mmCIF file of C-alpha atoms and ligand atoms in Angstrom:
data_model
loop_
_atom_site.group_PDB
_atom_site.id
_atom_site.type_symbol
_atom_site.label_atom_id
_atom_site.label_comp_id
_atom_site.label_asym_id
_atom_site.label_seq_id
_atom_site.Cartn_x
_atom_site.Cartn_y
_atom_site.Cartn_z
ATOM 1 C CA MET A 162 -54.146 106.579 26.374
ATOM 2 C CA THR A 163 -52.222 108.725 23.850
ATOM 3 C CA SER A 164 -54.227 108.026 20.447
ATOM 4 C CA TYR A 165 -51.467 107.966 16.784
ATOM 5 C CA LYS A 166 -54.322 110.420 15.567
ATOM 6 C CA ASP A 167 -53.509 113.167 17.605
ATOM 7 C CA LEU A 168 -49.373 112.446 17.265
ATOM 8 C CA GLY A 169 -49.881 113.227 13.500
ATOM 9 C CA LEU A 170 -49.661 109.483 12.276
ATOM 10 C CA VAL A 171 -51.647 107.201 10.106
ATOM 11 C CA ASN A 172 -52.316 103.723 9.834
ATOM 12 C CA THR A 173 -51.831 101.633 7.583
ATOM 13 C CA ARG A 174 -55.228 100.924 5.348
ATOM 14 C CA ALA A 175 -55.822 103.980 3.308
ATOM 15 C CA MET A 176 -51.575 103.160 2.659
ATOM 16 C CA PHE A 177 -52.326 99.490 1.875
ATOM 17 C CA ALA A 178 -55.105 99.639 -0.672
ATOM 18 C CA LYS A 179 -53.586 102.337 -2.924
ATOM 19 C CA ALA A 180 -50.012 100.560 -2.721
ATOM 20 C CA VAL A 181 -51.771 96.929 -4.473
ATOM 21 C CA LYS A 182 -53.240 99.346 -6.776
ATOM 22 C CA GLY A 183 -50.186 100.675 -7.996
ATOM 23 C CA GLY A 184 -47.477 98.139 -8.055
ATOM 24 C CA TYR A 185 -45.261 99.392 -5.381
ATOM 25 C CA ALA A 186 -44.429 98.532 -1.712
ATOM 26 C CA ILE A 187 -44.581 100.571 1.496
ATOM 27 C CA PRO A 188 -40.817 100.892 3.482
ATOM 28 C CA ALA A 189 -41.115 99.316 6.483
ATOM 29 C CA TYR A 190 -37.545 100.727 7.983
ATOM 30 C CA ASN A 191 -36.796 100.091 11.339
ATOM 31 C CA PHE A 192 -34.843 102.712 14.017
ATOM 32 C CA ASN A 193 -33.691 102.801 17.125
ATOM 33 C CA ASN A 194 -32.079 106.441 17.315
ATOM 34 C CA MET A 195 -31.747 109.822 15.830
ATOM 35 C CA GLU A 196 -29.986 108.943 14.004
ATOM 36 C CA GLN A 197 -32.041 106.398 11.996
ATOM 37 C CA LEU A 198 -34.936 108.227 11.675
ATOM 38 C CA GLN A 199 -33.781 110.889 10.657
ATOM 39 C CA ALA A 200 -32.114 109.617 7.234
ATOM 40 C CA ILE A 201 -35.410 107.433 7.090
ATOM 41 C CA ILE A 202 -37.468 110.879 7.027
ATOM 42 C CA MET A 203 -35.476 113.122 5.317
ATOM 43 C CA ALA A 204 -34.974 109.916 2.652
ATOM 44 C CA CYS A 205 -38.846 109.408 2.283
ATOM 45 C CA VAL A 206 -39.825 112.806 2.483
ATOM 46 C CA GLU A 207 -37.009 113.336 -0.605
ATOM 47 C CA THR A 208 -38.633 110.772 -2.287
ATOM 48 C CA LYS A 209 -42.095 111.301 -1.467
ATOM 49 C CA SER A 210 -42.711 108.404 -0.262
ATOM 50 C CA PRO A 211 -45.465 106.770 2.323
ATOM 51 C CA VAL A 212 -43.131 105.462 4.940
ATOM 52 C CA ILE A 213 -43.487 102.799 8.155
ATOM 53 C CA LEU A 214 -41.356 103.197 11.052
ATOM 54 C CA GLN A 215 -40.688 99.828 13.390
ATOM 55 C CA VAL A 216 -40.033 99.209 16.375
ATOM 56 C CA SER A 217 -39.124 96.033 17.797
ATOM 57 C CA ARG A 218 -39.375 94.953 21.153
ATOM 58 C CA GLY A 219 -35.583 95.124 21.654
ATOM 59 C CA ALA A 220 -35.672 98.464 20.004
ATOM 60 C CA ARG A 221 -38.610 98.925 22.944
ATOM 61 C CA ASP A 222 -36.240 97.846 25.349
ATOM 62 C CA TYR A 223 -33.458 99.454 24.034
ATOM 63 C CA ALA A 224 -34.503 103.676 23.898
ATOM 64 C CA ASN A 225 -37.725 103.422 25.804
ATOM 65 C CA ILE A 226 -41.409 102.980 24.617
ATOM 66 C CA ASN A 227 -42.029 106.943 25.705
ATOM 67 C CA LEU A 228 -39.042 108.347 24.069
ATOM 68 C CA LEU A 229 -40.011 106.523 20.723
ATOM 69 C CA ARG A 230 -43.161 107.656 21.164
ATOM 70 C CA ASN A 231 -42.643 111.508 21.015
ATOM 71 C CA MET A 232 -39.738 111.037 18.303
ATOM 72 C CA ALA A 233 -42.572 109.731 15.959
ATOM 73 C CA ARG A 234 -44.052 113.074 17.105
ATOM 74 C CA GLY A 235 -41.227 114.944 15.774
ATOM 75 C CA ALA A 236 -41.220 112.391 12.517
ATOM 76 C CA CYS A 237 -43.965 113.447 12.212
ATOM 77 C CA GLU A 238 -43.943 117.711 12.963
ATOM 78 C CA TYR A 239 -39.804 117.328 10.870
ATOM 79 C CA ALA A 240 -41.706 116.075 7.666
ATOM 80 C CA HIS A 241 -43.795 119.162 7.611
ATOM 81 C CA GLU A 242 -40.566 121.162 8.300
ATOM 82 C CA LEU A 243 -39.170 119.533 5.407
ATOM 83 C CA GLY A 244 -41.322 120.461 3.220
ATOM 84 C CA TYR A 245 -43.799 117.541 2.268
ATOM 85 C CA ASP A 246 -46.251 116.262 4.497
ATOM 86 C CA ILE A 247 -45.354 112.123 3.846
ATOM 87 C CA PRO A 248 -47.475 109.319 5.353
ATOM 88 C CA ILE A 249 -46.025 107.976 8.652
ATOM 89 C CA VAL A 250 -46.953 104.814 10.636
ATOM 90 C CA LEU A 251 -45.950 104.203 13.954
ATOM 91 C CA HIS A 252 -45.453 99.992 13.908
ATOM 92 C CA LEU A 253 -44.766 97.227 16.188
ATOM 93 C CA ASP A 254 -42.507 94.693 14.722
ATOM 94 C CA HIS A 255 -42.850 91.136 16.058
ATOM 95 C CA GLY A 256 -45.021 91.754 18.849
ATOM 96 C CA ASN A 257 -45.326 88.499 20.712
ATOM 97 C CA SER A 258 -48.330 88.571 22.803
ATOM 98 C CA PHE A 259 -52.166 90.363 23.483
ATOM 99 C CA GLU A 260 -50.478 92.513 26.205
ATOM 100 C CA VAL A 261 -46.909 94.038 24.088
ATOM 101 C CA CYS A 262 -49.680 95.079 21.589
ATOM 102 C CA LYS A 263 -52.180 96.012 24.055
ATOM 103 C CA GLU A 264 -48.970 98.286 25.530
ATOM 104 C CA CYS A 265 -47.793 99.925 22.825
ATOM 105 C CA ILE A 266 -51.643 100.208 21.244
ATOM 106 C CA ASP A 267 -52.174 103.033 24.282
ATOM 107 C CA ASN A 268 -48.621 104.191 23.985
ATOM 108 C CA GLY A 269 -49.657 105.502 19.983
ATOM 109 C CA PHE A 270 -48.357 103.171 18.000
ATOM 110 C CA SER A 271 -50.855 102.987 14.751
ATOM 111 C CA SER A 272 -50.253 99.590 13.687
ATOM 112 C CA VAL A 273 -49.057 96.402 15.294
ATOM 113 C CA MET A 274 -47.703 92.860 14.389
ATOM 114 C CA ILE A 275 -48.756 90.024 16.248
ATOM 115 C CA ASP A 276 -46.103 87.016 15.322
ATOM 116 C CA GLY A 277 -47.897 84.487 16.281
ATOM 117 C CA SER A 278 -46.416 82.114 13.867
ATOM 118 C CA ALA A 279 -43.948 79.953 16.618
ATOM 119 C CA LEU A 280 -47.067 78.727 17.872
ATOM 120 C CA SER A 281 -49.939 75.808 16.944
ATOM 121 C CA TYR A 282 -52.195 76.723 14.640
ATOM 122 C CA GLU A 283 -54.826 77.198 16.851
ATOM 123 C CA GLU A 284 -53.145 79.007 18.659
ATOM 124 C CA ASN A 285 -52.035 81.860 16.493
ATOM 125 C CA VAL A 286 -55.717 82.329 15.593
ATOM 126 C CA ALA A 287 -56.800 82.829 18.770
ATOM 127 C CA VAL A 288 -53.878 85.401 19.814
ATOM 128 C CA THR A 289 -54.008 87.476 16.262
ATOM 129 C CA ARG A 290 -57.819 87.594 16.616
ATOM 130 C CA LYS A 291 -57.783 88.787 20.475
ATOM 131 C CA VAL A 292 -54.907 91.433 19.410
ATOM 132 C CA VAL A 293 -57.152 92.707 15.807
ATOM 133 C CA GLU A 294 -60.985 92.796 18.480
ATOM 134 C CA TYR A 295 -58.685 95.446 20.492
ATOM 135 C CA ALA A 296 -57.081 97.125 17.942
ATOM 136 C CA HIS A 297 -59.758 98.036 15.840
ATOM 137 C CA GLN A 298 -61.512 99.372 18.584
ATOM 138 C CA PHE A 299 -59.244 102.846 17.933
ATOM 139 C CA ASP A 300 -58.933 102.157 14.595
ATOM 140 C CA VAL A 301 -55.463 100.429 14.364
ATOM 141 C CA THR A 302 -54.326 97.461 11.893
ATOM 142 C CA VAL A 303 -53.235 94.723 12.206
ATOM 143 C CA GLU A 304 -50.366 92.259 10.200
ATOM 144 C CA GLY A 305 -50.321 88.580 11.363
ATOM 145 C CA GLU A 306 -48.315 85.680 10.239
ATOM 146 C CA LEU A 307 -48.518 82.510 8.931
ATOM 147 C CA GLY A 308 -45.274 80.394 7.896
ATOM 148 C CA VAL A 309 -41.890 80.876 9.812
ATOM 149 C CA LEU A 310 -38.759 83.124 8.657
ATOM 150 C CA ALA A 311 -35.440 81.369 9.537
ATOM 151 C CA GLY A 312 -33.264 83.725 10.774
ATOM 152 C CA ILE A 313 -31.864 84.720 14.171
ATOM 153 C CA GLU A 314 -31.781 88.230 15.642
ATOM 154 C CA ASP A 315 -32.023 89.727 19.293
ATOM 155 C CA GLU A 316 -35.140 88.871 19.812
ATOM 156 C CA VAL A 317 -36.888 87.169 16.730
ATOM 157 C CA GLN A 318 -35.388 83.604 16.427
ATOM 158 C CA ALA A 319 -36.212 80.247 14.081
ATOM 159 C CA ALA A 320 -34.067 78.272 12.786
ATOM 160 C CA GLU A 321 -35.476 76.318 10.404
ATOM 161 C CA SER A 322 -37.988 77.808 7.509
ATOM 162 C CA HIS A 323 -41.441 76.960 7.059
ATOM 163 C CA TYR A 324 -42.899 78.103 3.187
ATOM 164 C CA THR A 325 -46.514 79.837 4.409
ATOM 165 C CA ARG A 326 -49.477 76.849 3.242
ATOM 166 C CA PRO A 327 -51.640 78.756 0.504
ATOM 167 C CA GLU A 328 -54.442 76.245 1.905
ATOM 168 C CA ASP A 329 -54.851 78.240 5.268
ATOM 169 C CA VAL A 330 -54.516 81.860 4.859
ATOM 170 C CA ILE A 331 -58.129 82.479 3.860
ATOM 171 C CA ASP A 332 -59.815 80.442 7.011
ATOM 172 C CA PHE A 333 -56.326 82.601 8.980
ATOM 173 C CA VAL A 334 -57.242 85.766 7.444
ATOM 174 C CA GLU A 335 -61.673 85.030 7.800
ATOM 175 C CA LYS A 336 -61.019 84.328 11.592
ATOM 176 C CA THR A 337 -58.797 86.516 12.956
ATOM 177 C CA GLY A 338 -59.717 89.674 10.885
ATOM 178 C CA VAL A 339 -55.945 90.723 10.794
ATOM 179 C CA ASP A 340 -55.954 93.842 8.096
ATOM 180 C CA SER A 341 -52.498 92.435 5.944
ATOM 181 C CA LEU A 342 -50.456 89.397 6.271
ATOM 182 C CA ALA A 343 -47.080 88.219 6.655
ATOM 183 C CA ILE A 344 -46.011 85.052 5.147
ATOM 184 C CA SER A 345 -42.910 83.273 4.500
ATOM 185 C CA ILE A 346 -41.503 82.681 0.534
ATOM 186 C CA GLY A 347 -37.727 82.253 0.681
ATOM 187 C CA THR A 348 -36.520 85.207 3.048
ATOM 188 C CA SER A 349 -34.881 85.170 6.498
ATOM 189 C CA HIS A 350 -34.076 87.490 9.160
ATOM 190 C CA GLY A 351 -30.698 88.860 9.828
ATOM 191 C CA ALA A 352 -27.728 89.653 7.695
ATOM 192 C CA ASN A 353 -26.646 86.122 7.385
ATOM 193 C CA LYS A 354 -29.228 84.866 4.760
ATOM 194 C CA PHE A 355 -26.981 82.963 1.454
ATOM 195 C CA THR A 356 -23.547 81.284 1.872
ATOM 196 C CA PRO A 357 -21.506 81.776 -0.864
ATOM 197 C CA GLU A 358 -22.290 78.334 -1.333
ATOM 198 C CA GLN A 359 -26.030 78.335 -1.298
ATOM 199 C CA CYS A 360 -25.604 80.572 -4.581
ATOM 200 C CA LYS A 361 -24.820 80.225 -8.119
ATOM 201 C CA ARG A 362 -22.958 83.429 -9.770
ATOM 202 C CA ASN A 363 -24.037 85.056 -12.696
ATOM 203 C CA ALA A 364 -22.051 86.011 -16.052
ATOM 204 C CA ASP A 365 -20.722 88.730 -14.037
ATOM 205 C CA GLY A 366 -19.686 86.631 -11.361
ATOM 206 C CA ILE A 367 -22.383 88.151 -8.722
ATOM 207 C CA LEU A 368 -23.303 85.433 -6.342
ATOM 208 C CA ILE A 369 -27.449 84.674 -7.117
ATOM 209 C CA PRO A 370 -29.760 82.675 -4.618
ATOM 210 C CA PRO A 371 -31.518 80.443 -4.925
ATOM 211 C CA PRO A 372 -35.098 82.464 -5.726
ATOM 212 C CA LEU A 373 -38.324 83.553 -3.654
ATOM 213 C CA ARG A 374 -41.223 81.334 -4.146
ATOM 214 C CA PHE A 375 -43.288 83.135 -6.890
ATOM 215 C CA ASP A 376 -45.278 80.305 -7.064
ATOM 216 C CA ILE A 377 -46.193 80.899 -3.080
ATOM 217 C CA LEU A 378 -46.639 84.332 -3.850
ATOM 218 C CA ALA A 379 -49.222 83.698 -6.830
ATOM 219 C CA GLU A 380 -51.549 80.397 -4.875
ATOM 220 C CA ILE A 381 -51.711 83.298 -2.084
ATOM 221 C CA GLU A 382 -52.711 85.875 -4.425
ATOM 222 C CA LYS A 383 -55.429 84.259 -6.111
ATOM 223 C CA LYS A 384 -57.016 82.903 -2.543
ATOM 224 C CA LEU A 385 -57.560 86.665 -1.484
ATOM 225 C CA PRO A 386 -57.295 88.566 -4.121
ATOM 226 C CA GLY A 387 -55.750 91.850 -2.809
ATOM 227 C CA PHE A 388 -55.438 91.301 -0.153
ATOM 228 C CA PRO A 389 -52.171 92.925 2.111
ATOM 229 C CA ILE A 390 -48.723 90.519 1.625
ATOM 230 C CA VAL A 391 -46.038 91.447 4.055
ATOM 231 C CA LEU A 392 -42.379 90.636 3.310
ATOM 232 C CA HIS A 393 -39.877 90.184 6.438
ATOM 233 C CA GLY A 394 -36.367 89.351 6.042
ATOM 234 C CA SER A 395 -35.966 91.807 2.880
ATOM 235 C CA SER A 396 -32.545 93.298 2.907
ATOM 236 C CA SER A 397 -30.249 93.291 0.292
ATOM 237 C CA VAL A 398 -27.257 93.329 2.332
ATOM 238 C CA PRO A 399 -25.434 95.642 0.001
ATOM 239 C CA GLN A 400 -21.915 93.703 -0.530
ATOM 240 C CA GLU A 401 -20.658 96.863 -0.473
ATOM 241 C CA PHE A 402 -21.121 98.006 3.211
ATOM 242 C CA VAL A 403 -20.260 93.765 3.774
ATOM 243 C CA LYS A 404 -16.751 95.125 1.931
ATOM 244 C CA MET A 405 -16.144 98.632 3.929
ATOM 245 C CA ILE A 406 -17.125 96.166 7.690
ATOM 246 C CA ASN A 407 -14.022 94.028 6.599
ATOM 247 C CA GLU A 408 -11.746 96.716 5.807
ATOM 248 C CA HIS A 409 -12.047 99.035 8.471
ATOM 249 C CA GLY A 410 -11.912 95.971 11.361
ATOM 250 C CA GLY A 411 -14.767 94.077 10.935
ATOM 251 C CA LYS A 412 -15.291 91.042 10.711
ATOM 252 C CA LEU A 413 -18.398 89.742 9.191
ATOM 253 C CA LYS A 414 -18.587 85.763 7.053
ATOM 254 C CA ASP A 415 -19.837 85.930 3.242
ATOM 255 C CA SER A 416 -23.050 86.676 3.357
ATOM 256 C CA VAL A 417 -26.113 87.042 0.388
ATOM 257 C CA GLY A 418 -28.850 88.700 0.540
ATOM 258 C CA ILE A 419 -32.150 89.301 -0.768
ATOM 259 C CA PRO A 420 -31.796 90.177 -4.406
ATOM 260 C CA GLU A 421 -33.492 93.868 -5.533
ATOM 261 C CA GLU A 422 -34.872 92.502 -8.918
ATOM 262 C CA GLN A 423 -36.894 90.147 -6.642
ATOM 263 C CA LEU A 424 -37.613 92.718 -3.951
ATOM 264 C CA ARG A 425 -39.070 94.534 -7.123
ATOM 265 C CA GLN A 426 -40.631 91.953 -8.293
ATOM 266 C CA ALA A 427 -42.773 91.572 -5.438
ATOM 267 C CA ALA A 428 -43.693 94.971 -5.288
ATOM 268 C CA LYS A 429 -45.621 94.477 -8.093
ATOM 269 C CA SER A 430 -47.847 92.439 -6.222
ATOM 270 C CA ALA A 431 -50.055 92.609 -3.695
ATOM 271 C CA VAL A 432 -46.765 92.353 -1.823
ATOM 272 C CA CYS A 433 -47.237 96.387 -0.044
ATOM 273 C CA LYS A 434 -44.819 96.252 2.911
ATOM 274 C CA ILE A 435 -41.359 94.944 2.572
ATOM 275 C CA ASN A 436 -39.089 95.430 5.692
ATOM 276 C CA ILE A 437 -35.747 95.856 5.772
ATOM 277 C CA ASP A 438 -33.635 95.968 8.943
ATOM 278 C CA SER A 439 -30.298 94.880 8.227
ATOM 279 C CA ASP A 440 -28.960 96.747 5.255
ATOM 280 C CA GLY A 441 -29.191 99.834 7.827
ATOM 281 C CA ARG A 442 -27.209 98.264 10.343
ATOM 282 C CA LEU A 443 -24.853 97.293 7.858
ATOM 283 C CA ALA A 444 -24.608 101.208 6.523
ATOM 284 C CA MET A 445 -24.305 102.772 9.577
ATOM 285 C CA THR A 446 -21.748 100.245 11.209
ATOM 286 C CA GLY A 447 -19.279 99.277 7.961
ATOM 287 C CA THR A 448 -19.707 103.807 7.591
ATOM 288 C CA ILE A 449 -18.497 104.546 11.134
ATOM 289 C CA ARG A 450 -15.774 101.613 11.537
ATOM 290 C CA ARG A 451 -14.134 103.477 7.939
ATOM 291 C CA VAL A 452 -14.761 107.070 9.685
ATOM 292 C CA LEU A 453 -12.455 105.466 12.832
ATOM 293 C CA ASP A 454 -10.621 103.967 11.129
ATOM 294 C CA GLU A 455 -9.198 106.777 8.349
ATOM 295 C CA LYS A 456 -9.104 109.683 11.574
ATOM 296 C CA PRO A 457 -8.158 107.939 14.783
ATOM 297 C CA SER A 458 -7.913 110.636 17.134
ATOM 298 C CA GLU A 459 -11.814 111.781 16.298
ATOM 299 C CA PHE A 460 -13.574 111.740 19.015
ATOM 300 C CA ASP A 461 -16.806 114.179 18.316
ATOM 301 C CA PRO A 462 -20.577 111.279 18.105
ATOM 302 C CA ARG A 463 -21.221 114.106 15.184
ATOM 303 C CA LYS A 464 -18.203 113.284 13.268
ATOM 304 C CA TYR A 465 -19.015 110.360 12.571
ATOM 305 C CA LEU A 466 -22.770 109.959 13.279
ATOM 306 C CA GLY A 467 -23.807 112.112 10.591
ATOM 307 C CA PRO A 468 -21.532 110.358 8.446
ATOM 308 C CA ALA A 469 -23.912 107.318 8.956
ATOM 309 C CA ARG A 470 -27.059 109.010 8.642
ATOM 310 C CA GLU A 471 -25.471 111.008 5.248
ATOM 311 C CA ALA A 472 -25.756 107.090 4.315
ATOM 312 C CA LEU A 473 -28.176 105.718 5.991
ATOM 313 C CA LYS A 474 -31.047 108.112 3.451
ATOM 314 C CA GLU A 475 -28.897 107.699 0.246
ATOM 315 C CA MET A 476 -29.564 103.676 0.867
ATOM 316 C CA TYR A 477 -33.217 104.523 1.859
ATOM 317 C CA MET A 478 -33.432 107.172 -1.936
ATOM 318 C CA HIS A 479 -32.298 104.068 -3.561
ATOM 319 C CA LYS A 480 -34.656 101.575 -2.302
ATOM 320 C CA ASN A 481 -38.193 103.485 -1.974
ATOM 321 C CA ARG A 482 -36.981 104.889 -6.191
ATOM 322 C CA ASP A 483 -35.792 102.046 -7.662
ATOM 323 C CA VAL A 484 -37.015 98.960 -5.598
ATOM 324 C CA LEU A 485 -39.797 99.390 -3.823
ATOM 325 C CA GLY A 486 -41.438 101.774 -6.454
ATOM 326 C CA SER A 487 -43.234 103.883 -3.646
ATOM 327 C CA ALA A 488 -40.810 106.983 -4.334
ATOM 328 C CA GLY A 489 -43.569 109.916 -5.871
ATOM 329 C CA GLN A 490 -46.534 107.863 -3.966
ATOM 330 C CA ALA A 491 -47.282 109.478 -0.951
HETATM 331 O O1 G3H B 798 -37.179 91.622 12.413
HETATM 332 C C1 G3H B 798 -36.680 91.335 13.682
HETATM 333 C C2 G3H B 798 -36.400 93.150 12.883
HETATM 334 O O2 G3H B 798 -34.486 93.020 12.111
HETATM 335 C C3 G3H B 798 -35.579 93.384 14.761
HETATM 336 O O3 G3H B 798 -34.236 92.879 15.234
HETATM 337 O O4 G3H B 798 -34.788 92.114 17.238
HETATM 338 O O5 G3H B 798 -32.720 93.006 16.719
HETATM 339 O O6 G3H B 798 -34.629 95.121 17.106
HETATM 340 P P1 G3H B 798 -34.167 93.264 16.843
HETATM 341 P P1 13P B 799 -33.519 91.829 7.440
HETATM 342 O O1 13P B 799 -33.003 91.344 8.652
HETATM 343 O O2 13P B 799 -33.965 91.378 6.308
HETATM 344 O O3 13P B 799 -33.877 92.973 7.186
HETATM 345 O O4 13P B 799 -35.329 92.127 8.037
HETATM 346 C C1 13P B 799 -36.071 93.401 8.562
HETATM 347 C C2 13P B 799 -37.577 92.452 9.522
HETATM 348 O O5 13P B 799 -37.899 90.714 8.408
HETATM 349 C C3 13P B 799 -38.159 93.160 10.556
HETATM 350 O O6 13P B 799 -38.846 92.570 10.471
HETATM 351 ZN ZN1 ZN B 800 -39.508 90.409 10.557
#
């Protein structure tokens, strides 16, 4: 058993309480490798932002849980070396069973998500309650989910979304004891959130997708005043990276993400954790494609992973400062 406290990590409790009061959201960035982790830490130290390092089940299979735990320990030491000890959480993203959550808790994670959103309401309550009972013995915080997000990624799949029903949230939180709640109000996973046909063009010709259901968010906030709310599927799908990928041999479909202004608006409410994975994938892939296309004789991975890391860092700094409002809050 490894306690996250020995790794230099923190759980989400104090961080979320401060974020809800302060009207900003903590970035939850997924990582699978060293360059992504370096970029996240560099960006969050430079902007003095707390951060949640997210590990999906796919990331665990890809990178190995022992390596990931020690990378998170290294991230805390790296932040210290860079000159600022930001609060860092190691979080399991979309845990799908008690066993997966327990394994992460036993391996030094400071926070876990139990995603029972594909189950019946009663089954979701039961498994979430079981994870909370185990996690809280070790002061590990737990995120539950009500409602279903659409989107398809490696191991997170749902064809259709179902908005969270505000009438369920009090019962769910009381019965499970979760520390935060992921809700569905119109975001979705992956880089293909909205097709151009689903959007309207504004006066500048920019495609604007259907707005998030802020009315549902407001109802949930009314039922659970000050309770930490989480938004998954919150990539904005930066068009510069979609273009970069397609200009350098890629073939991405036209796609539109969640507009930054809407995320900013959500961050000012009880939404205190915003999950971003796909934008990191786009920035990294776009930059690597560009470098390899422009320098076809290059074969030193540092020469394309280095620029990709720099692009990621710039993007994360922008999100912390201009979208989530977490800059300066560490
Ligand atoms: O919400 C899902 C995350 O973006 C993780 O995706 O399972 O492909 O690592 P993944
Ligand atoms: P995106 O696919 O929009 O980046 O969402 C990531 C996410 O919700 C991880 O849990
Ligand atoms: Zn998610």
